[in-house]
Short mmCIF file of C-alpha atoms in Angstrom, two decimals:
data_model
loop_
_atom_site.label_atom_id
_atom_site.label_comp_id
_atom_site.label_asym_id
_atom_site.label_seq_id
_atom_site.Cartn_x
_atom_site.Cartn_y
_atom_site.Cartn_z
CA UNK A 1 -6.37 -8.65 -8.52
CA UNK A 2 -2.74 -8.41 -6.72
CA UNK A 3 -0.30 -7.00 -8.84
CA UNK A 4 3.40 -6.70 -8.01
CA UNK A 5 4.89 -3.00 -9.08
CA UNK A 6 8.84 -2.67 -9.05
CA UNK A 7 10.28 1.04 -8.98
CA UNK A 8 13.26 2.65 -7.85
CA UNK A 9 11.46 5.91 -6.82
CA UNK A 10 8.55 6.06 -5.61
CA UNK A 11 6.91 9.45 -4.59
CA UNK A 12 7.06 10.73 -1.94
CA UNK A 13 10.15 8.95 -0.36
CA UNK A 14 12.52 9.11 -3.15
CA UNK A 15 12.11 11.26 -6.03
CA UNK A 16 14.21 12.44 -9.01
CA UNK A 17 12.02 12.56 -11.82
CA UNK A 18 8.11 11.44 -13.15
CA UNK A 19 8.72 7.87 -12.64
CA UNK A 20 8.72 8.18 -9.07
CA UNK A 21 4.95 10.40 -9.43
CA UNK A 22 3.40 7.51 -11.58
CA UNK A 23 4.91 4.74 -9.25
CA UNK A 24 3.31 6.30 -6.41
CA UNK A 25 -0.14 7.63 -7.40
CA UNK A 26 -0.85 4.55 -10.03
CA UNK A 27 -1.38 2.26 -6.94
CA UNK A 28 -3.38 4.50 -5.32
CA UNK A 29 -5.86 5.47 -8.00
CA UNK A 30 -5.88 1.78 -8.71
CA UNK A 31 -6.80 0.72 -5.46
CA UNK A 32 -10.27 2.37 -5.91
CA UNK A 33 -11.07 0.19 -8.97
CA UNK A 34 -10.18 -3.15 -6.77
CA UNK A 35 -6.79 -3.43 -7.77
CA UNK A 36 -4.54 -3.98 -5.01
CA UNK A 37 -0.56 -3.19 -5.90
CA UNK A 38 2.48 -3.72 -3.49
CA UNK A 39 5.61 -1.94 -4.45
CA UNK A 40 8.77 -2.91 -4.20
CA UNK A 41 11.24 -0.14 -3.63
CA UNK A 42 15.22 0.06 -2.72
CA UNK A 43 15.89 0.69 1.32
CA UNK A 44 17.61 3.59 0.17
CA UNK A 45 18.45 5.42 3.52
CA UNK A 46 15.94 8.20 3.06
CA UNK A 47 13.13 5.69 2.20
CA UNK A 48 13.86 3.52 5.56
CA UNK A 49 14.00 6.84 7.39
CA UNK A 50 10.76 8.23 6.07
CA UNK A 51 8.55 4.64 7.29
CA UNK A 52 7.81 4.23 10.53
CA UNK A 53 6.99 0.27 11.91
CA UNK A 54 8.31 -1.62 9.08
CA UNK A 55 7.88 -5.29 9.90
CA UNK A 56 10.43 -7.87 7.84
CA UNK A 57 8.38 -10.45 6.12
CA UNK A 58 11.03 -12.03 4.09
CA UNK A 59 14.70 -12.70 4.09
CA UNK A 60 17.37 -13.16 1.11
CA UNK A 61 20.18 -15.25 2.39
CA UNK A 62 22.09 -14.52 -1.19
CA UNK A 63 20.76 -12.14 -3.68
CA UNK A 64 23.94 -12.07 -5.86
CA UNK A 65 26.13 -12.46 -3.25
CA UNK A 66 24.84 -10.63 -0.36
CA UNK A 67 21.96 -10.37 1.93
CA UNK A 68 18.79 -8.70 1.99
CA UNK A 69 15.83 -8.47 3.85
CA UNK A 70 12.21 -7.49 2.74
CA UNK A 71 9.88 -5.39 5.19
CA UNK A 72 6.88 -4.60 4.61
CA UNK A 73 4.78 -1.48 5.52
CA UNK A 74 1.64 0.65 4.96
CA UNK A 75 2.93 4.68 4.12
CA UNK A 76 0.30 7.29 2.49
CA UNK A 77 -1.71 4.84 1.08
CA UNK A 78 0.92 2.97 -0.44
CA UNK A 79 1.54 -0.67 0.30
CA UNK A 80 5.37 -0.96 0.29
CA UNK A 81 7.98 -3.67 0.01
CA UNK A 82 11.41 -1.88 0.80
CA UNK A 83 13.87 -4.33 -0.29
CA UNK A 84 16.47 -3.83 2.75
CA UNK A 85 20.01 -4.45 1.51
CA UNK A 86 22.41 -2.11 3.04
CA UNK A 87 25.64 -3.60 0.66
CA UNK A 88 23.45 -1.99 -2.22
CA UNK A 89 20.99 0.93 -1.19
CA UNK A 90 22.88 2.11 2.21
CA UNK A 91 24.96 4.83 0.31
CA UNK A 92 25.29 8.92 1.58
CA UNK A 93 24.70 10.15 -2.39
CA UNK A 94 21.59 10.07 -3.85
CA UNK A 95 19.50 6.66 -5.72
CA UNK A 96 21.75 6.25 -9.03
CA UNK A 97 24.53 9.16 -8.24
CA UNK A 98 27.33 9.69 -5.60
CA UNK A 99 27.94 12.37 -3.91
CA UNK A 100 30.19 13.71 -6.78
CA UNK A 101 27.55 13.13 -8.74
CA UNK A 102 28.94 9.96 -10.66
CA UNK A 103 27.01 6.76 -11.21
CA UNK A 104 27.71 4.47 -8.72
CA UNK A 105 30.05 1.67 -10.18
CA UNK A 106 27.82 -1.48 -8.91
CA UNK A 107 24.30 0.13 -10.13
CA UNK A 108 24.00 -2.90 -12.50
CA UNK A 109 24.05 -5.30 -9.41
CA UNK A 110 22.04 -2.80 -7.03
CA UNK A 111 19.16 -2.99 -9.59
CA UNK A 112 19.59 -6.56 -10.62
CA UNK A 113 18.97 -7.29 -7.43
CA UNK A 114 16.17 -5.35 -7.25
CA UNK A 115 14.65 -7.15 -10.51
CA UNK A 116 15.64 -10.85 -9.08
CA UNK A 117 14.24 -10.22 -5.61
CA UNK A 118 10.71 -9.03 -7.28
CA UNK A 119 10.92 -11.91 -9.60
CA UNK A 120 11.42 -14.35 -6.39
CA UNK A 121 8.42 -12.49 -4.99
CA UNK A 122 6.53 -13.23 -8.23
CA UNK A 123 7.51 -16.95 -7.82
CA UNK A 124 5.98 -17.34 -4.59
CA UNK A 125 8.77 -16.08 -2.21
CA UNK A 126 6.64 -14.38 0.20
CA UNK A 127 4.59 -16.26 2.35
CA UNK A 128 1.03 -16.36 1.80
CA UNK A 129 0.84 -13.79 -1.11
CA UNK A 130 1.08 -14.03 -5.01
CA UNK A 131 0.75 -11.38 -7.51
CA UNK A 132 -1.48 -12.40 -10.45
CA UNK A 133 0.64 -9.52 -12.44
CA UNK A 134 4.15 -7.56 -12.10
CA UNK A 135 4.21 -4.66 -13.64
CA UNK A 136 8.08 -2.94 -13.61
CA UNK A 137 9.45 0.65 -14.40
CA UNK A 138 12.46 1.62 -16.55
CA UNK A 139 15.18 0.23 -16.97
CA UNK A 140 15.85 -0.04 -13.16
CA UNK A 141 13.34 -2.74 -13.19
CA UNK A 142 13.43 -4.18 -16.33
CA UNK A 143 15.52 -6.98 -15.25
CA UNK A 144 12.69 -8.47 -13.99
CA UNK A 145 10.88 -9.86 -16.72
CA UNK A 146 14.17 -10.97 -17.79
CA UNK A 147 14.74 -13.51 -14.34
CA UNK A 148 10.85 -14.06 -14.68
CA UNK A 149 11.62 -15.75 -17.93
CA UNK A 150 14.83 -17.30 -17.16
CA UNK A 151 15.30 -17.99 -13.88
CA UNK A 152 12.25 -17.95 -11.57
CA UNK A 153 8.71 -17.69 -12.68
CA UNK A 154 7.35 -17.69 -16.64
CA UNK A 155 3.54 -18.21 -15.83
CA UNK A 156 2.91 -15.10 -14.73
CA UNK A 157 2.19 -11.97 -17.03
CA UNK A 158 4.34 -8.86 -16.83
CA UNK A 159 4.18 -5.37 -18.15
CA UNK A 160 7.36 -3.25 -18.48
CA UNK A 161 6.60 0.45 -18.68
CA UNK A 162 9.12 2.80 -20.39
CA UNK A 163 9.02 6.33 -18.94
CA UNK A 164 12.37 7.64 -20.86
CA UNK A 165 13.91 5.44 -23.49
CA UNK A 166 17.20 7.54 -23.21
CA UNK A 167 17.76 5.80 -20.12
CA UNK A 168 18.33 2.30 -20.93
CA UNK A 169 20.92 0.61 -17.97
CA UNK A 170 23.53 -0.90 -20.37
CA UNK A 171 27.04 -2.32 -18.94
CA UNK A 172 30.14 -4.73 -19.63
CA UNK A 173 29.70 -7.48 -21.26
CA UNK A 174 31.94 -8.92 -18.24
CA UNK A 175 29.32 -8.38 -15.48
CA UNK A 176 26.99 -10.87 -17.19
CA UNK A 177 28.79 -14.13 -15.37
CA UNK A 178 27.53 -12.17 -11.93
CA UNK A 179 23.76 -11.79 -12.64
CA UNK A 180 23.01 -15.78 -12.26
CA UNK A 181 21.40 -15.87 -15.51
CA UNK A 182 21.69 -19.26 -18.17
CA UNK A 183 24.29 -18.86 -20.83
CA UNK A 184 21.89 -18.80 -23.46
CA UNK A 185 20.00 -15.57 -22.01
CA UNK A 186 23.07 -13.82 -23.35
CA UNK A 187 22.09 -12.83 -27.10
CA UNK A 188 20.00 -11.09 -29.47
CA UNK A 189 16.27 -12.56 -27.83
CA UNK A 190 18.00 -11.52 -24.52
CA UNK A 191 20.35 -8.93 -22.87
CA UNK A 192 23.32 -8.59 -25.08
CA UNK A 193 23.15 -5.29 -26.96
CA UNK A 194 26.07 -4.66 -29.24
CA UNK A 195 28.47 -6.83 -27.08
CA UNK A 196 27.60 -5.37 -23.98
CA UNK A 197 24.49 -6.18 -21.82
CA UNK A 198 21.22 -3.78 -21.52
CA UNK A 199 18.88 -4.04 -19.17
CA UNK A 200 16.26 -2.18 -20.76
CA UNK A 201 16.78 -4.00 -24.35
CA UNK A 202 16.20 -7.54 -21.75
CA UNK A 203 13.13 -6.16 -20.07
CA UNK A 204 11.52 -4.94 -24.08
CA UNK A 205 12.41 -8.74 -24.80
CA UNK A 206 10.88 -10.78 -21.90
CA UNK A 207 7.78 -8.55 -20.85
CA UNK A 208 4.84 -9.91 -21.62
CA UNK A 209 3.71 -6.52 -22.60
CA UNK A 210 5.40 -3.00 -22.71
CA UNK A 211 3.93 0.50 -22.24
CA UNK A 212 4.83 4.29 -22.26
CA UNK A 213 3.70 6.75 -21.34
CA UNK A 214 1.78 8.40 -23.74
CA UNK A 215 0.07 6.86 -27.02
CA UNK A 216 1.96 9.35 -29.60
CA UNK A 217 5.15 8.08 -27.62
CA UNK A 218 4.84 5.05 -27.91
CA UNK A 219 4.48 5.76 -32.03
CA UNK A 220 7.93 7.71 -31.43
CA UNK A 221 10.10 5.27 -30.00
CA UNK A 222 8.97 2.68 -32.99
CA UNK A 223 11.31 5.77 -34.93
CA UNK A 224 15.56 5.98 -35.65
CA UNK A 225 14.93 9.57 -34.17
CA UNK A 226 13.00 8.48 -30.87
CA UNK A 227 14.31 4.95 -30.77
CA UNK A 228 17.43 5.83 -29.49
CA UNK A 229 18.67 2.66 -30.71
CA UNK A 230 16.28 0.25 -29.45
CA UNK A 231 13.59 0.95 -32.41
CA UNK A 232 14.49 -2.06 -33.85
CA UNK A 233 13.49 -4.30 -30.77
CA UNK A 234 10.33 -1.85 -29.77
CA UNK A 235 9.12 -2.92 -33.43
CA UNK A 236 9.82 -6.28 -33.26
CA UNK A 237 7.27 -6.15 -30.65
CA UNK A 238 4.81 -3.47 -31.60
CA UNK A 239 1.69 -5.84 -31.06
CA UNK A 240 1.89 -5.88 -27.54
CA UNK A 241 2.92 -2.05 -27.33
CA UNK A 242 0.63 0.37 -25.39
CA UNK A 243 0.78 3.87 -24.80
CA UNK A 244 -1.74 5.65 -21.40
CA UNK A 245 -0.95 8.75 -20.51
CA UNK A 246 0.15 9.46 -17.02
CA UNK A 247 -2.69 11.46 -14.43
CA UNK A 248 -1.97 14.12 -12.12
CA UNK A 249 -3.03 14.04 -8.64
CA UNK A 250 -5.99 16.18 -8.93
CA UNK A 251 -6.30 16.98 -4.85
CA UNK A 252 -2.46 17.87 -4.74
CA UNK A 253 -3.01 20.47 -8.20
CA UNK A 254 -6.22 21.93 -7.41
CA UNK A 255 -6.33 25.99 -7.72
CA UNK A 256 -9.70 25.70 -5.60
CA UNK A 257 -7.94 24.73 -2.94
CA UNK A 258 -4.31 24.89 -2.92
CA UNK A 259 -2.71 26.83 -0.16
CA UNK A 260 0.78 27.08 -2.20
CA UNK A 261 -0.95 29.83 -4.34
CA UNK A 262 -1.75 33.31 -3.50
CA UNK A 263 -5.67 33.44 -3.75
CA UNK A 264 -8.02 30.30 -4.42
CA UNK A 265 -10.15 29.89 -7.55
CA UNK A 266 -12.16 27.67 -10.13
CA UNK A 267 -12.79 27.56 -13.81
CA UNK A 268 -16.29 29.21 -12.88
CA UNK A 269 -14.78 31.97 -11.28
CA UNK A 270 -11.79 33.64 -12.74
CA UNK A 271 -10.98 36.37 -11.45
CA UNK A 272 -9.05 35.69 -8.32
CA UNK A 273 -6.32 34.77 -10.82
CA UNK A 274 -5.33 38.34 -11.56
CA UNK A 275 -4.35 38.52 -7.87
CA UNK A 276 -1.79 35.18 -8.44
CA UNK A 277 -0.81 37.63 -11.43
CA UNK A 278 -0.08 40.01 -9.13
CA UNK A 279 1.85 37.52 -6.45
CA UNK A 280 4.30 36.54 -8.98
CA UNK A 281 5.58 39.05 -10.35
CA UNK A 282 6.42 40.66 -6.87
CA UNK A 283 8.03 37.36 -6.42
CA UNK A 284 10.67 38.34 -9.62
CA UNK A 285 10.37 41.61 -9.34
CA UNK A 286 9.22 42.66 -12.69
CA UNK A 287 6.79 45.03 -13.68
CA UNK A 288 3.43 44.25 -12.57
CA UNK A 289 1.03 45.03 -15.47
CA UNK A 290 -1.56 43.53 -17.53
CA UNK A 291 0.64 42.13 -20.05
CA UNK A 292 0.76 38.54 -21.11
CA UNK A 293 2.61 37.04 -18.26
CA UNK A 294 4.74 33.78 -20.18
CA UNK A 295 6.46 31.24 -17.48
CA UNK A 296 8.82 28.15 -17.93
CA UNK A 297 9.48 25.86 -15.20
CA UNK A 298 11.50 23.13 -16.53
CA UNK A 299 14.83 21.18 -16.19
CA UNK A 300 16.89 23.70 -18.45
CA UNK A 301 18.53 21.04 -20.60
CA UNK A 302 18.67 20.64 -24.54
CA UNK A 303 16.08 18.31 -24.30
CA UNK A 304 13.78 20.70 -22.54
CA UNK A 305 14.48 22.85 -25.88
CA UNK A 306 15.28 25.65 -23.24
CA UNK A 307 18.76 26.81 -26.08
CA UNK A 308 15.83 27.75 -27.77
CA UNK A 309 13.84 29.53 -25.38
CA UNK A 310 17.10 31.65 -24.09
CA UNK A 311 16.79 32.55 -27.74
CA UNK A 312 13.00 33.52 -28.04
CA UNK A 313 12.75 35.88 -24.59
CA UNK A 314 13.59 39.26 -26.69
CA UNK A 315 10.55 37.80 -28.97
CA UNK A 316 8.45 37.79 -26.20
CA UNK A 317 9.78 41.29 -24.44
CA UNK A 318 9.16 42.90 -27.65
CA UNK A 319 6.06 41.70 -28.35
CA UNK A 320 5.13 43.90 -24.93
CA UNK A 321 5.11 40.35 -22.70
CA UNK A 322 6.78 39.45 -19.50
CA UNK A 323 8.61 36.10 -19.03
CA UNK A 324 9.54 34.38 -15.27
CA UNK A 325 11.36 30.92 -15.34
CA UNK A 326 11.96 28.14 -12.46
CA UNK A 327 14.50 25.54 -12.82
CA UNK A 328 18.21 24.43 -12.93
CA UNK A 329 20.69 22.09 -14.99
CA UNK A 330 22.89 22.94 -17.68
CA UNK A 331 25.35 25.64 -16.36
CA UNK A 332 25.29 27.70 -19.83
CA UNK A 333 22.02 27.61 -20.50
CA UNK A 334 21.22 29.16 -16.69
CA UNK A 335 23.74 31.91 -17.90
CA UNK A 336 22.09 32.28 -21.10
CA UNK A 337 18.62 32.89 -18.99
CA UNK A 338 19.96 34.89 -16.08
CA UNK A 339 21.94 37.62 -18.91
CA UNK A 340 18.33 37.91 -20.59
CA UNK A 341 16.70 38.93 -16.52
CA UNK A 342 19.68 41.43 -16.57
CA UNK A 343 19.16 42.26 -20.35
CA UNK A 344 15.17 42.91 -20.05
CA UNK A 345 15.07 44.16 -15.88
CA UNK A 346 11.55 44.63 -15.24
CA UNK A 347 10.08 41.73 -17.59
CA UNK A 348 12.06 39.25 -17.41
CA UNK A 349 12.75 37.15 -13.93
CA UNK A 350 14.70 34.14 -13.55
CA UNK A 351 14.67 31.33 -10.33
CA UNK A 352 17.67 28.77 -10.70
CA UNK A 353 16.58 25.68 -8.31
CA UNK A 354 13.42 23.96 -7.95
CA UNK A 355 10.51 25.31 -5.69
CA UNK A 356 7.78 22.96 -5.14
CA UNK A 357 5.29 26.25 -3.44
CA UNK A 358 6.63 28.66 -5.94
CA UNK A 359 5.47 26.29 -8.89
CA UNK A 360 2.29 26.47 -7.95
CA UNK A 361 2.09 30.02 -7.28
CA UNK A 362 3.09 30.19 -11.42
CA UNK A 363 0.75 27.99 -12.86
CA UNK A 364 -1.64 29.64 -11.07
CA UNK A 365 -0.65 32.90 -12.33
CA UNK A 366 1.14 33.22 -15.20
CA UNK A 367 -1.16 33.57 -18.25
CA UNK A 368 0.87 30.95 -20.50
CA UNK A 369 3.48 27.97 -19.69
CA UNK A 370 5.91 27.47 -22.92
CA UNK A 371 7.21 23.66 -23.53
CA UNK A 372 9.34 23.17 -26.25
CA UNK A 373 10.63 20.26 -25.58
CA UNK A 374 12.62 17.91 -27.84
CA UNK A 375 10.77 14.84 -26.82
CA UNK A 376 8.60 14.25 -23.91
CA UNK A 377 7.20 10.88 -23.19
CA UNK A 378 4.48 12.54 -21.49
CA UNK A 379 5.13 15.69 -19.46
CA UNK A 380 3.43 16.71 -16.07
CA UNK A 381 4.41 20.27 -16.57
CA UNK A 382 1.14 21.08 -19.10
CA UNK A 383 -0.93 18.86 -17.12
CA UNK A 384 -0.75 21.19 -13.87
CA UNK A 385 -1.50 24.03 -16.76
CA UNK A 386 -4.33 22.72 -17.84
CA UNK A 387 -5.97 22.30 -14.40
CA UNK A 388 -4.79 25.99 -13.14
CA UNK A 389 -5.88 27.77 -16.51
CA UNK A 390 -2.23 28.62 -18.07
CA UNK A 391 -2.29 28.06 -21.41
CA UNK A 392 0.06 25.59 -22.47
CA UNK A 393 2.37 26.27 -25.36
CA UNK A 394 3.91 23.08 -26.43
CA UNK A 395 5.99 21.53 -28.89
CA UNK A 396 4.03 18.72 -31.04
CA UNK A 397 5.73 15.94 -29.50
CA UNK A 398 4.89 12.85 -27.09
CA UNK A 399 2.59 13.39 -24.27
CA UNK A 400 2.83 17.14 -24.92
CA UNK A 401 1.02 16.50 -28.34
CA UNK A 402 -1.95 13.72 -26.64
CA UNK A 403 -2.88 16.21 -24.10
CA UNK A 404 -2.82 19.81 -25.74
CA UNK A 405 -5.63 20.93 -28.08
CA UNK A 406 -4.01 22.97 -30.34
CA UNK A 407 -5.98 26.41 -31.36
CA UNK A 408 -6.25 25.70 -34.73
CA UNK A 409 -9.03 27.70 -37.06
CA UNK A 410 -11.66 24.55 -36.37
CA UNK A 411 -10.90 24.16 -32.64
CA UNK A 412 -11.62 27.46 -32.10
CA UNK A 413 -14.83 27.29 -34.50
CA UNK A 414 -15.81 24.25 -32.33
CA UNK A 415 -14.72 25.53 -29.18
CA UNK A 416 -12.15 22.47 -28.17
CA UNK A 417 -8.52 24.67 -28.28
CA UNK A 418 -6.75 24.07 -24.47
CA UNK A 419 -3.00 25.27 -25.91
CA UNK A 420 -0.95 26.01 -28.59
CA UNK A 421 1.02 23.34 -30.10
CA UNK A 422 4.30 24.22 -32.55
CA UNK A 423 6.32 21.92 -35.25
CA UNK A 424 8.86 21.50 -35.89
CA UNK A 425 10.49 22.64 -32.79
CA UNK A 426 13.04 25.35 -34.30
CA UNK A 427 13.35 28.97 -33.19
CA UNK A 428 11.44 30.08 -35.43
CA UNK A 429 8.49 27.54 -34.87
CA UNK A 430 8.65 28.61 -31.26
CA UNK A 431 8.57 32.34 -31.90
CA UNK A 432 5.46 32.10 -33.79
CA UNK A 433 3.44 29.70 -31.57
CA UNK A 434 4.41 32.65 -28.78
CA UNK A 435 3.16 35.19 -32.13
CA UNK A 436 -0.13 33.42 -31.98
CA UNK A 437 -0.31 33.05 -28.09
CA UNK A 438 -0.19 36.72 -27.84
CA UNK A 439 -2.85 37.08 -30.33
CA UNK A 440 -5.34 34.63 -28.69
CA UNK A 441 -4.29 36.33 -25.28
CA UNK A 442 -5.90 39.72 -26.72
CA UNK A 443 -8.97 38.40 -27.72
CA UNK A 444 -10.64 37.69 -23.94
CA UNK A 445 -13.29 35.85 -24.86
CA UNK A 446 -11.44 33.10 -27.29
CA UNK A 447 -8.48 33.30 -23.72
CA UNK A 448 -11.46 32.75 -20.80
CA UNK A 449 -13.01 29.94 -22.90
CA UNK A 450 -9.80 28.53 -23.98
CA UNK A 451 -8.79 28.25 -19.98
CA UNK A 452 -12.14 27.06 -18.91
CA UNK A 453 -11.92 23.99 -21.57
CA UNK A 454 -8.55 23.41 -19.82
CA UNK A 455 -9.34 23.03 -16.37
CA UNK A 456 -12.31 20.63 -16.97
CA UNK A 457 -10.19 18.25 -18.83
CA UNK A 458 -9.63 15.18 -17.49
CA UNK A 459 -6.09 14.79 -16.10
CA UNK A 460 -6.65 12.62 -13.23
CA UNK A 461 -5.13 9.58 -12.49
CA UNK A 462 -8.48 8.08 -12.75
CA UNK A 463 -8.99 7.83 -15.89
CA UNK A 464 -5.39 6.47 -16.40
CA UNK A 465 -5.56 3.53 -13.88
CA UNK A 466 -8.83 2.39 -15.47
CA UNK A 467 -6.70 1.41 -18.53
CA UNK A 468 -4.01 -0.01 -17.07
CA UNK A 469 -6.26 -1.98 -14.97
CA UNK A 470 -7.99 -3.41 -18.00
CA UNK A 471 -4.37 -3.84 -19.33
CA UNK A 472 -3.66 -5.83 -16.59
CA UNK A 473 -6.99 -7.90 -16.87
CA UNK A 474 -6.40 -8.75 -20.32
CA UNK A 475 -2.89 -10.14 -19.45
CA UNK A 476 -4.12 -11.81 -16.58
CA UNK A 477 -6.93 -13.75 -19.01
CA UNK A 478 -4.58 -14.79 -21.89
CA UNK A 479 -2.44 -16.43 -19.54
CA UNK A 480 1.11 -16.27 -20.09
#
């Protein structure tokens, strides 16, 4: 089975969020089940940089209005197709931002083009290959069901994955005459969305099937909370609607091996955690003791719920716990978080940025990871908890809610509790799902086992790829 994928970010050349993880570990999980993916990507400088021997397989003499060139190359196990268009993708900023950090203005062209070169691919553009399946990401991509349809090639089946629905790629009515599409693809069964065009409400209309990322998710978005406006569209076309939850990469986020963390370990021998304990808070400076040791490592953003965490750290200070957090974004909310460090010195410690080896170090230390996100199509955060034994405390939500066994009175009589879960996501809900965390944390045995369940759960990319790739196969069979 060949199957076309279509990202902007794929990891690891270009990253900004999980889209760019699943684009580049779903082809190489599904490569061991016999499914063989290319990947088309924008020759954004860093990506063209970070390849060595491309070899141009293709050319575009006009892909709305200027020319591109296709190479094609083999990178980390990744079969790539770097769509090289330097009027589009040679830019100094980053893939959707300038340097001031303002959308670029022509980012509904750079990612049309993206969409119609993979659906001239999908037509037969490149000699000698053929995908029996394209399967696109976001809204970046979601143009290419729509020139599949309309312009290029209708036979074959396509799948258009939604990671974040808040992101939907929506423009001027007036750029429509410049994306060579019929008159007629212009309305409600098409790209129009209140007068203007959307890219993402044209990809939710044209795939042959959609999925998100998790299965509780995909119930959201079907919502006027979750929908953000598409819910309308999504339920139009809730038959074909499928929600897999994304994997981890289980050699990458492996405590038993792992040289970002302090001291190695495994589920069947704990205790070379306590020295992790140990390496993080000398990291933050805070009192090193054998307290319940809470971390967050998040975006801090409203939709991260961290307003409300800023709120719950003298909750968790006073309840004799320690708190250390990782991240960056909204400006108030980092002040909010650094006054509590300077508040509560000695137990509470706060890192503004991101630090790939200093992530690790947490999960494999701190004794619980709080998540109380707003929404969270799926969430890698509680994954990596799961696997290093830090209790996840989550909000009851997306992803967050298909992957956390809450400890509930008959999960812990039948011994299946990974997490906490808390609804509705309130202050108040969060202080008592850290109440309860605290509890469980003082009772060792209910803690060890709790842990243990954790890091033999499944959250591989495995077991995700086998159901796409029976997604795909069912596609493939109906025909199109």
């Amino acid at each position: 089975m060949n199957v076309l994928s279509v990202s902007s970010e794929v990891y690891p050349l270009i990253k900004t969020g999980g889209l760019a993880d699943v684009a580049g570990a779903l082809p190489i999980a599904l490569e061991a089940l016999g499914v063989r993916t290319r990947t088309l990507i924008p020759g954004y400088p860093a990506v063209k940089a970070a390849v060595t021997d491309p070899v141009k397989c293709l050319e575009f003499a006009d892909l709305l209005g200027e020319k591109a060139d296709v190479l094609e190359v083999r990178h980390e196990g990744l079969d790539l197709l770097i769509l090289d268009a330097p009027a589009y993708y040679e830019r100094s900023g980053g893939p959707y931002l300038d340097q001031t950090g303002k959308d670029y203005p022509d980012n509904w062209k750079r990612f049309a083009a993206l969409s119609l070169a993979a659906a001239r691919i999908a037509a037969g553009a490149l000699p000698g290959w053929r995908p029996d399946m394209v399967h696109a990401h976001d809204w970046q991509a979601a143009m290419t069901p729509v020139y599949m349809r309309y312009a290029e090639t209708p036979e074959i089946p396509s799948l258009l994955t939604i990671h974040n629905i808040a992101f939907q790629g929506q423009f001027g009515a007036n750029i429509f005459s410049k994306l060579a599409l019929p008159p007629h693809s212009f309305g409600m069964e098409g790209i129009e969305y209140y007068n203007d065009v959307s890219f993402l409400k044209g990809g939710l209309q044209t795939a042959t099937a959609l999925s998100t990322v998790s299965p509780s998710y995909a119930e959201e978005i079907l919502t006027p909370q979750f929908g953000m406006g598409l819910h309308g569209v999504i339920g139009s076309r809730a038959h074909v609607l499928h929600g897999i939850v994304n994997g981890i990469d289980a050699d990458v986020w492996n405590p038993a091996t792992d040289h970002l963390i302090h001291d190695n370990y495994s589920a069947a021998n704990l205790k070379n955690r306590a020295l992790n304990k140990k390496a993080v808070a000398e990291h933050f400076r805070i009192d090193d003791d054998d307290s319940p040791l809470f971390c967050v490592i998040s975006r801090l953003t409203w939709q991260k719920g961290i307003d409300l965490m800023a709120e719950a750290v003298d909750e968790i200070v006073s309840l004799g716990g320690r708190l250390v957090v990782l991240g960056a974004g909204d400006v108030a909310l980092e002040g909010a978080l650094l006054a509590a460090a300077s508040r509560h010195h000695g137990r509470v410690g706060v890192a503004i940025g991101y630090n790939e080896p200093l992530s690790h170090l947490m999960q494999a230390g701190c004794d619980a990871i709080i998540i109380p996100s707003r929404f969270e199509p799926c969430g890698l955060t509680q994954l990596y908890a799961l696997r290093y034994g830090c209790i996840p405390v989550v909000a009851r939500t997306g992803g967050l809610a298909d992957t956390v066994i809450d400890a509930n009175h008959a999960a812990i009589a039948n011994k299946s509790a990974t997490g906490v879960q808390f609804s509705p996501v309130t202050l108040d809900g969060l202080k008592q799902a850290i109440r309860r965390t605290v509890r469980y944390y003082h009772d060792p045995k209910l803690w060890t086992q709790m842990q243990k369940l954790g890091m033999k759960s499944d959250v591989s990319w495995e077991k995700s790829a086998g159901l796409y790739a029976a997604l795909y196969s069912q596609l493939i069979s109906k025909g199109h």
